PDB file of C-alpha atoms and ligand atoms in Angstrom:
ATOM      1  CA  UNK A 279     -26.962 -41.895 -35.366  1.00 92.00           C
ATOM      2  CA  UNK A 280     -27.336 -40.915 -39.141  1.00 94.00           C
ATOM      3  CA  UNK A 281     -30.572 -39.207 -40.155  1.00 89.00           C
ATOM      4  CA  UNK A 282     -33.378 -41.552 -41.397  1.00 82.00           C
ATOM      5  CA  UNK A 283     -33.813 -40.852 -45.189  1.00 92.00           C
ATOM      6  CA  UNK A 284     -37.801 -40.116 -45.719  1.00 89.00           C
ATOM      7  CA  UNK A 285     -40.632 -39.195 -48.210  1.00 86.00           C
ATOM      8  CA  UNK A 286     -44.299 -38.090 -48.110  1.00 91.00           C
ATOM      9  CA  UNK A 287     -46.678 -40.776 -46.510  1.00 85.00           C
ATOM     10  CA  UNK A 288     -50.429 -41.219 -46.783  1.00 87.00           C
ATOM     11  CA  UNK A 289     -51.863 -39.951 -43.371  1.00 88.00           C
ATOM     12  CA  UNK A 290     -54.577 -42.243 -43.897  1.00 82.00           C
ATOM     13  CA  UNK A 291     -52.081 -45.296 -43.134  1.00 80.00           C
ATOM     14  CA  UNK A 292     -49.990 -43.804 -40.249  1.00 79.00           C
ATOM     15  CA  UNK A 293     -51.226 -46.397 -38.182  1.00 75.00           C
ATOM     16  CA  UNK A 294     -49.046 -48.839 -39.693  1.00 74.00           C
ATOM     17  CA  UNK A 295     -46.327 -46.953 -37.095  1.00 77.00           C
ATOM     18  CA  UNK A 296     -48.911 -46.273 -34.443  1.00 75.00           C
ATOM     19  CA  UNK A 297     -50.550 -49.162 -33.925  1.00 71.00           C
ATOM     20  CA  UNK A 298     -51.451 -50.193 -30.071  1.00 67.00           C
ATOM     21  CA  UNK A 299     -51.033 -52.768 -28.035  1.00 87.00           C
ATOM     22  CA  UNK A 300     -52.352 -56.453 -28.366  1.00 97.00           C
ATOM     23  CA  UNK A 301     -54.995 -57.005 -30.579  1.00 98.00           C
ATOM     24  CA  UNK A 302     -58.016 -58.426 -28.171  1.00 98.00           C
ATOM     25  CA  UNK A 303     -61.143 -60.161 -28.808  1.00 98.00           C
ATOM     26  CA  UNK A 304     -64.124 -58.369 -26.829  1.00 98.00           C
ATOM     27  CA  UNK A 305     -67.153 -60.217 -25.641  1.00 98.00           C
ATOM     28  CA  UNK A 306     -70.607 -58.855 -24.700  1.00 98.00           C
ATOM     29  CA  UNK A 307     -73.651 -60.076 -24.185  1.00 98.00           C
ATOM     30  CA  UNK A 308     -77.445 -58.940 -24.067  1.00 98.00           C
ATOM     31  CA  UNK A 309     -80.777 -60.432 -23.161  1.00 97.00           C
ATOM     32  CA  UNK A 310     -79.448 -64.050 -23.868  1.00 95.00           C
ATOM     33  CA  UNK A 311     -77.546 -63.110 -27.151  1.00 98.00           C
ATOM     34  CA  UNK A 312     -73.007 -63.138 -27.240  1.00 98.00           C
ATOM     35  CA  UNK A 313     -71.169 -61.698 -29.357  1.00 98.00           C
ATOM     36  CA  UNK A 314     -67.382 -61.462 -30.015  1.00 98.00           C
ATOM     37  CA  UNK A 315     -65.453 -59.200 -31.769  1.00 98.00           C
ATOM     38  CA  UNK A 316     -61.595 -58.592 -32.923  1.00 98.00           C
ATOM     39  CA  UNK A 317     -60.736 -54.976 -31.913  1.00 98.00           C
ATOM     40  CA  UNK A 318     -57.048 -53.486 -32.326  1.00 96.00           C
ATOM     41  CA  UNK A 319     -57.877 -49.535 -31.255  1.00 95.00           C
ATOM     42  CA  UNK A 320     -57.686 -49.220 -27.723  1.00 96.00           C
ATOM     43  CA  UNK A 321     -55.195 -47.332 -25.069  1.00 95.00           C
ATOM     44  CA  UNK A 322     -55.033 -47.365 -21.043  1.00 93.00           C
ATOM     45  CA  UNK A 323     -56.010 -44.249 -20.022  1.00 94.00           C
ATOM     46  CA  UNK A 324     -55.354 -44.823 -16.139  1.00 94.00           C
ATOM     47  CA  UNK A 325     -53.856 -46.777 -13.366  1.00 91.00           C
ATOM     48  CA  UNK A 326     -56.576 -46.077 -10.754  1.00 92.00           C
ATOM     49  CA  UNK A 327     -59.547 -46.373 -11.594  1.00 95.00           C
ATOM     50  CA  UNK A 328     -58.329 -48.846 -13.978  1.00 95.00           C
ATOM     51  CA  UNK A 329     -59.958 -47.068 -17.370  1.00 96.00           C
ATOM     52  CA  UNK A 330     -59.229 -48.403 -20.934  1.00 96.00           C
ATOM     53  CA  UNK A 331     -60.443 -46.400 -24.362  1.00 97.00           C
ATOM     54  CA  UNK A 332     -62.118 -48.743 -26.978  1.00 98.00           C
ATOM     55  CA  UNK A 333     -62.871 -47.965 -30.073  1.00 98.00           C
ATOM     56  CA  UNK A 334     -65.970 -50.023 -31.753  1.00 98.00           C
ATOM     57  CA  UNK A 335     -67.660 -49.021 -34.601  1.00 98.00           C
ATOM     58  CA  UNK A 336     -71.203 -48.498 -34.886  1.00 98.00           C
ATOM     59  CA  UNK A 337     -71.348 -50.886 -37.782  1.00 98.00           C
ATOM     60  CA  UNK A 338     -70.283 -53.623 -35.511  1.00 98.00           C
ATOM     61  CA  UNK A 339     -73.376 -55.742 -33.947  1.00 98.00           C
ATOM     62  CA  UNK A 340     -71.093 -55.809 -30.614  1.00 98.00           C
ATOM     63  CA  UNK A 341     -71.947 -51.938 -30.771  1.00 98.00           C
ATOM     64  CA  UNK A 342     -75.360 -52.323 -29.647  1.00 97.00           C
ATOM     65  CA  UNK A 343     -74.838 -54.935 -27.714  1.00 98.00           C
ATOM     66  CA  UNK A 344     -72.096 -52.914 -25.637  1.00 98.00           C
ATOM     67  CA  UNK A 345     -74.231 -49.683 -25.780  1.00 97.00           C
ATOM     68  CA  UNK A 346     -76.975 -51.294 -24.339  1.00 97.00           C
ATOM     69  CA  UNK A 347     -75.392 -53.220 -21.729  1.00 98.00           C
ATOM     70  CA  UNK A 348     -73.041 -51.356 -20.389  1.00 98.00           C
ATOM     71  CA  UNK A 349     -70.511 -53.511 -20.289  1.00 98.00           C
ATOM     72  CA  UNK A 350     -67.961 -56.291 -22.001  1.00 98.00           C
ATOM     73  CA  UNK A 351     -65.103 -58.551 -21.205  1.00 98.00           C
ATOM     74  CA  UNK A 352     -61.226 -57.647 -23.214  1.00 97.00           C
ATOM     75  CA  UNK A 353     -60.015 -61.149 -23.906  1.00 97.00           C
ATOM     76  CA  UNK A 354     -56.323 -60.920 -24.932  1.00 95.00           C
ATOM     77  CA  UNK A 355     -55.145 -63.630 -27.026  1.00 97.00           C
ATOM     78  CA  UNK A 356     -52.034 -65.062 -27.786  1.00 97.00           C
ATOM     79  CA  UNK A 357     -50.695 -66.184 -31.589  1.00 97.00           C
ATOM     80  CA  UNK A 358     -51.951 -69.746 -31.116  1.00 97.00           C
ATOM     81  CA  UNK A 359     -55.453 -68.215 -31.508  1.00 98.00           C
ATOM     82  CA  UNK A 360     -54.471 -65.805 -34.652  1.00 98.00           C
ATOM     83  CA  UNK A 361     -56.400 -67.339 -37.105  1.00 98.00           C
ATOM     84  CA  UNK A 362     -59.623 -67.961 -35.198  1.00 98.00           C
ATOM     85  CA  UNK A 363     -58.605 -63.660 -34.362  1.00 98.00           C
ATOM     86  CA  UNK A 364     -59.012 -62.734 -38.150  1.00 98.00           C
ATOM     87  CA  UNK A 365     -61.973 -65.060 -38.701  1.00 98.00           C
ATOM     88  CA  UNK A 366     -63.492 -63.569 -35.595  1.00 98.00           C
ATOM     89  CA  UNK A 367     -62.854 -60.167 -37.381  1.00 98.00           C
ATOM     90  CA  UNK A 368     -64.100 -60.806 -40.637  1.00 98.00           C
ATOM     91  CA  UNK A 369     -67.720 -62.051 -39.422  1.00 98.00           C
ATOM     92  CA  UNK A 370     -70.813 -60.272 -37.638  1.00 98.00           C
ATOM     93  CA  UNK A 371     -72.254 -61.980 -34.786  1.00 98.00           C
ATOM     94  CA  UNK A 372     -75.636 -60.778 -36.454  1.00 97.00           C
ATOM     95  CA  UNK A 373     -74.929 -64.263 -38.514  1.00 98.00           C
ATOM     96  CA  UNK A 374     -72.913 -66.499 -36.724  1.00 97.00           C
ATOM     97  CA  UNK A 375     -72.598 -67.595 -32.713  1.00 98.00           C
ATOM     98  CA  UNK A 376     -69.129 -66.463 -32.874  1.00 98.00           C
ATOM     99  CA  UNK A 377     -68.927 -68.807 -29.671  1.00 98.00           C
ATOM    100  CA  UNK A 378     -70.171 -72.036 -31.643  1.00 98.00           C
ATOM    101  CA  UNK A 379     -68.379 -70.852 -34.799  1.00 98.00           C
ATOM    102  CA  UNK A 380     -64.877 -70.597 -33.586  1.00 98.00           C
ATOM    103  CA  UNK A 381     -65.395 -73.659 -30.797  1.00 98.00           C
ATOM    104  CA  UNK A 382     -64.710 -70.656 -27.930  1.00 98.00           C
ATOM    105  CA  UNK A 383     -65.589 -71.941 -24.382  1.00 97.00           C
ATOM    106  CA  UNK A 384     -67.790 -69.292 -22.650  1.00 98.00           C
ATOM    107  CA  UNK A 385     -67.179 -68.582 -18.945  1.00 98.00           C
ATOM    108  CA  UNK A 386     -69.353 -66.965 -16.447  1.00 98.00           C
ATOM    109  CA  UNK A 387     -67.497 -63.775 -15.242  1.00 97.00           C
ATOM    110  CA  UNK A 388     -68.114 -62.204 -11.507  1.00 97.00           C
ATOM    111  CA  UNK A 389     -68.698 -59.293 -12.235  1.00 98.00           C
ATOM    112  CA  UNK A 390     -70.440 -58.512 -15.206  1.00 98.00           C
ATOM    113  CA  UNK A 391     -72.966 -60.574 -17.621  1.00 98.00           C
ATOM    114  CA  UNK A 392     -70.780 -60.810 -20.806  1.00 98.00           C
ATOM    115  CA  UNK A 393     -69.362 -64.172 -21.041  1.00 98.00           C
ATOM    116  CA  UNK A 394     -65.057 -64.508 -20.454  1.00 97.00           C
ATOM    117  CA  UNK A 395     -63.464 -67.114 -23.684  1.00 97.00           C
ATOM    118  CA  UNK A 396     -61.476 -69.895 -21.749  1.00 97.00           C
ATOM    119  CA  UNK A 397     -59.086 -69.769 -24.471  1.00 97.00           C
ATOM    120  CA  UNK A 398     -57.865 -66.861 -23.932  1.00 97.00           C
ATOM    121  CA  UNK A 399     -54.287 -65.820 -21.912  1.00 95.00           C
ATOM    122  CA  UNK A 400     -56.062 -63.153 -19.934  1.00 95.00           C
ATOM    123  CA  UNK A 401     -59.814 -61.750 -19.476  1.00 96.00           C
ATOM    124  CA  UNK A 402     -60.398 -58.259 -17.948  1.00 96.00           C
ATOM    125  CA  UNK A 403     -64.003 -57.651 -17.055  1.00 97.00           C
ATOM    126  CA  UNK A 404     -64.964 -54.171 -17.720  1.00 97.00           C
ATOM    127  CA  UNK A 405     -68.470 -51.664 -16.740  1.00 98.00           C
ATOM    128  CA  UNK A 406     -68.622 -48.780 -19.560  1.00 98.00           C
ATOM    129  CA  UNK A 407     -67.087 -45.433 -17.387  1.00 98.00           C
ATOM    130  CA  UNK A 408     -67.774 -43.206 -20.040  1.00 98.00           C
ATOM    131  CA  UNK A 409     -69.743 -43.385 -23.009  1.00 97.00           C
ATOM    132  CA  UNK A 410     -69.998 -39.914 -24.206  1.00 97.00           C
ATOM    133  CA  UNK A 411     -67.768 -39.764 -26.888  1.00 97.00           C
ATOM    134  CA  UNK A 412     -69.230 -43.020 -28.165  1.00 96.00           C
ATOM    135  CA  UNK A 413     -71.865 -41.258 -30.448  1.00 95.00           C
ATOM    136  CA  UNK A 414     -69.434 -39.372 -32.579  1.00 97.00           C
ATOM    137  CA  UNK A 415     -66.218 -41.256 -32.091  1.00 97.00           C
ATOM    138  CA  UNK A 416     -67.496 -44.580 -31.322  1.00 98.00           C
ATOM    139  CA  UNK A 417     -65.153 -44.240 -28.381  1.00 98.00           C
ATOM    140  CA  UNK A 418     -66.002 -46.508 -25.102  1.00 98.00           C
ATOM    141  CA  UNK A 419     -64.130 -45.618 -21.898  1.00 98.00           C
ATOM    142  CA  UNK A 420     -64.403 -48.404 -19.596  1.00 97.00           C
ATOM    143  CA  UNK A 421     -63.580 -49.117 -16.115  1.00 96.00           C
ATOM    144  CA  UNK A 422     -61.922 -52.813 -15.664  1.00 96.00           C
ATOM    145  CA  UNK A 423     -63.335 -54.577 -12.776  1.00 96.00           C
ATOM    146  CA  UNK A 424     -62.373 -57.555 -12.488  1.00 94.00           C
ATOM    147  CA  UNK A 425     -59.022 -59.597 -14.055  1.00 95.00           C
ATOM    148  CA  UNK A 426     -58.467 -62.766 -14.509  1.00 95.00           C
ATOM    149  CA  UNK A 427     -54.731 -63.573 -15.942  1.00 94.00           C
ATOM    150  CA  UNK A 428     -52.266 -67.175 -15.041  1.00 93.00           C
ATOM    151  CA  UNK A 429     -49.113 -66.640 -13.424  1.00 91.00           C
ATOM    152  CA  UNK A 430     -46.756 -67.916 -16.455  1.00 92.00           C
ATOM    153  CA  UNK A 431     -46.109 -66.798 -18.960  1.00 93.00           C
ATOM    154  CA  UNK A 432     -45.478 -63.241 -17.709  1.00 91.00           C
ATOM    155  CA  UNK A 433     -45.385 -62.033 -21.452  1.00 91.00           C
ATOM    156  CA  UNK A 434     -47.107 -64.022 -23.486  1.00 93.00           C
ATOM    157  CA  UNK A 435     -46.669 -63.980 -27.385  1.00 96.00           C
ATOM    158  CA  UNK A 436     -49.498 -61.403 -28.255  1.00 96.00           C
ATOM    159  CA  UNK A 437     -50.257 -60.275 -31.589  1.00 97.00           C
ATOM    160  CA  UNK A 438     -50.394 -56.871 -32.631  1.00 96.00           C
ATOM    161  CA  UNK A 439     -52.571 -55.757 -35.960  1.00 94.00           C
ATOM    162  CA  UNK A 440     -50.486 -53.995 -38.497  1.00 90.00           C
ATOM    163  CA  UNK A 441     -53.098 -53.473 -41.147  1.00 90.00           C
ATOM    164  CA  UNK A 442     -53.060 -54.681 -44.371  1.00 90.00           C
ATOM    165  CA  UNK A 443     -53.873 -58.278 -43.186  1.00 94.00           C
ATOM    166  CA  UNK A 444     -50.443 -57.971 -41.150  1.00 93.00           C
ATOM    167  CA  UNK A 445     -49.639 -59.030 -37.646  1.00 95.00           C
ATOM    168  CA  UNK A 446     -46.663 -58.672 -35.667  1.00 94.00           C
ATOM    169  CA  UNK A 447     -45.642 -61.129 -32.790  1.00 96.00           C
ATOM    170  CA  UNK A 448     -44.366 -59.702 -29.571  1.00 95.00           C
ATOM    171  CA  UNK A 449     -41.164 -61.066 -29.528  1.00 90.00           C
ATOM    172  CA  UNK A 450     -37.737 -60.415 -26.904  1.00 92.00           C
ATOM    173  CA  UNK A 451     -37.968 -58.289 -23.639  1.00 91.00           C
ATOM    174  CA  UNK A 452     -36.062 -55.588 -23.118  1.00 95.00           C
ATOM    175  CA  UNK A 453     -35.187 -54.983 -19.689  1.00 95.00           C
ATOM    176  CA  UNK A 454     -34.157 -51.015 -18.834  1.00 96.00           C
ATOM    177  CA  UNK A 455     -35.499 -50.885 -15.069  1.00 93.00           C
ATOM    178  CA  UNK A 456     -32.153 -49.577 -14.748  1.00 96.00           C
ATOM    179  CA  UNK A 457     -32.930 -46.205 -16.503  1.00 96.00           C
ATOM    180  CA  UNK A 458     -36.727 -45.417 -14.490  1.00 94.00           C
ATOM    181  CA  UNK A 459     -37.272 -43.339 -12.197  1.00 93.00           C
ATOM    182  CA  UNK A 460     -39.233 -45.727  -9.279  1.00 90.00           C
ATOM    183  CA  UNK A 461     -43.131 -43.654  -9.812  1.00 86.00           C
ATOM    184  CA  UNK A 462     -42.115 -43.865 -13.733  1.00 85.00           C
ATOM    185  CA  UNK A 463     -42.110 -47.855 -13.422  1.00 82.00           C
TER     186      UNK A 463
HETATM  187  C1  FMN B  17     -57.192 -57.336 -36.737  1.00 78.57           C
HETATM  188  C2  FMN B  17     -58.520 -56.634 -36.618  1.00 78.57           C
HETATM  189  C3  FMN B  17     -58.642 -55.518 -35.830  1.00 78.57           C
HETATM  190  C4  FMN B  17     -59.881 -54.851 -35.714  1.00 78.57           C
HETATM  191  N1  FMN B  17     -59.980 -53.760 -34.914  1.00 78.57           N
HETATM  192  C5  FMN B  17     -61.185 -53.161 -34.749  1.00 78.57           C
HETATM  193  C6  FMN B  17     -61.326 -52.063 -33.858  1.00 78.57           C
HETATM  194  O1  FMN B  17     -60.402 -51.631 -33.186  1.00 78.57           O
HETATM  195  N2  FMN B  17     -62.566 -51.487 -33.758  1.00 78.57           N
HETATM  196  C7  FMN B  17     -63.640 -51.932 -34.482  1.00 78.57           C
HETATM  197  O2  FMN B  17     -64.729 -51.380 -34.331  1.00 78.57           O
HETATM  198  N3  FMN B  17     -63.536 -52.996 -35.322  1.00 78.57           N
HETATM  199  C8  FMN B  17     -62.335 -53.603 -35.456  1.00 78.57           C
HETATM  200  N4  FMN B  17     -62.214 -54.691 -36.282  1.00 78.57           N
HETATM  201  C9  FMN B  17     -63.397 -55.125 -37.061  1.00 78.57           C
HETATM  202  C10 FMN B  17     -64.364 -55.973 -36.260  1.00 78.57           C
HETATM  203  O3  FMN B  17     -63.708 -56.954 -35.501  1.00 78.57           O
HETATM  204  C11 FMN B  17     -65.326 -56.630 -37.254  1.00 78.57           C
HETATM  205  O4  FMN B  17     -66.082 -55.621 -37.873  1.00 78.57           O
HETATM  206  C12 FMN B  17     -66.206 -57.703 -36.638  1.00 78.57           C
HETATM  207  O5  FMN B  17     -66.706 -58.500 -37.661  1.00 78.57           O
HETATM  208  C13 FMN B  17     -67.342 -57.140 -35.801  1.00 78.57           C
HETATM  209  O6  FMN B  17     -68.107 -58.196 -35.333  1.00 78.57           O
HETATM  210  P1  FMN B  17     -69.617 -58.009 -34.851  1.00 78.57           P
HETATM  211  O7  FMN B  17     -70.365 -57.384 -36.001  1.00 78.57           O
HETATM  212  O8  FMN B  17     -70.067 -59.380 -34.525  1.00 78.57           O
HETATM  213  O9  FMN B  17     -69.558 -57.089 -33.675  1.00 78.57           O
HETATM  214  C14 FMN B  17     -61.005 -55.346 -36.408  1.00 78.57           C
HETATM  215  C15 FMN B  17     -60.882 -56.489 -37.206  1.00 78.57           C
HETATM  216  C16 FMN B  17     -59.653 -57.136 -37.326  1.00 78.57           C
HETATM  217  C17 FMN B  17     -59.545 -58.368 -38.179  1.00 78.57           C
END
């Protein structure tokens, strides 16, 4: 393969190349009050315990909510809800009822008190693991325990933030089982 011609980038905007998986809409709840916010920075961290990074800023009114109770639900979305994902994004639940706002059906969870959003593809309830490094990163490690997620689609059409007002729409599968290694899978 030739050699990609390239020139000095802004390190600032690297994540343009970086950026994670879905972008997910996490709800939380405390003492009677929901919230809902659009969050794009977040990475597994393990299998077992099941343990996912978050990162939520301090600005954000789901940041106290979160701190204080320990816990929220990752709601992934799919495209069909891309527009309610940016409004969702672009308002503080200090305002609005994100829930009454964006006409989001709150459902009881099992396991923990923030509310799951019907409308979502998949819900993963999660109890904060680690919140250390949420002081001077605003980094959450949490511990999923609970899932909730249909049987079909088996990859839905996420969307994935790309900055800049910019999504991207998980499109074809490759499939390269082939190539793995069977504890690599
Ligand atoms: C596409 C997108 C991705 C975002 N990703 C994050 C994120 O990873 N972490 C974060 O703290 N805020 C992120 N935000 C910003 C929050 O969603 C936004 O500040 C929101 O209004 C917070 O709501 P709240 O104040 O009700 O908690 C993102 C916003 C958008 C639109």
């Amino acid at each position: 393969m030739k050699a990609i011609e390239k020139y000095n980038f802004p390190v600032s905007e690297i994540r343009r190349f970086l950026e994670p998986g879905p972008v997910v809409l996490v709800s939380s709840a405390w003492k009677g009050e929901t919230d809902i916010m659009t969050m794009g920075w977040h990475m597994v961290m393990e299998f077992s315990p099941s343990l996912v990074g978050c990162l939520i800023s301090s600005g954000n009114h789901s940041y106290e909510l979160i701190r204080r109770s320990k816990e929220c639900v990752i709601n992934v979305p799919t495209v069909a809800l891309a527009k309610t994902v940016a409004g969702i994004g672009n308002c503080s639940g200090a305002e609005v009822d994100k829930f009454k706002q964006f006409k989001l059906t709150a459902q009881e969870a099992d396991k923990v008190k923030a509310p799951l959003i019907a409308q979502c593809y998949a819900n993963l309830e999660c109890r904060l693991a680690d919140g250390g490094l949420a002081g001077k990163y605003n980094l959450f490690i949490f511990e999923v325990v609970r899932a909730h997620a249909p049987k079909r689609p088996k990859y839905p059409k996420t969307i994935h933030y790309r900055g800049e007002g910019m999504f991207m729409v998980s499109g074809r599968s490759l499939n390269l089982k082939r190539l793995f290694r069977p504890g690599m899978l």
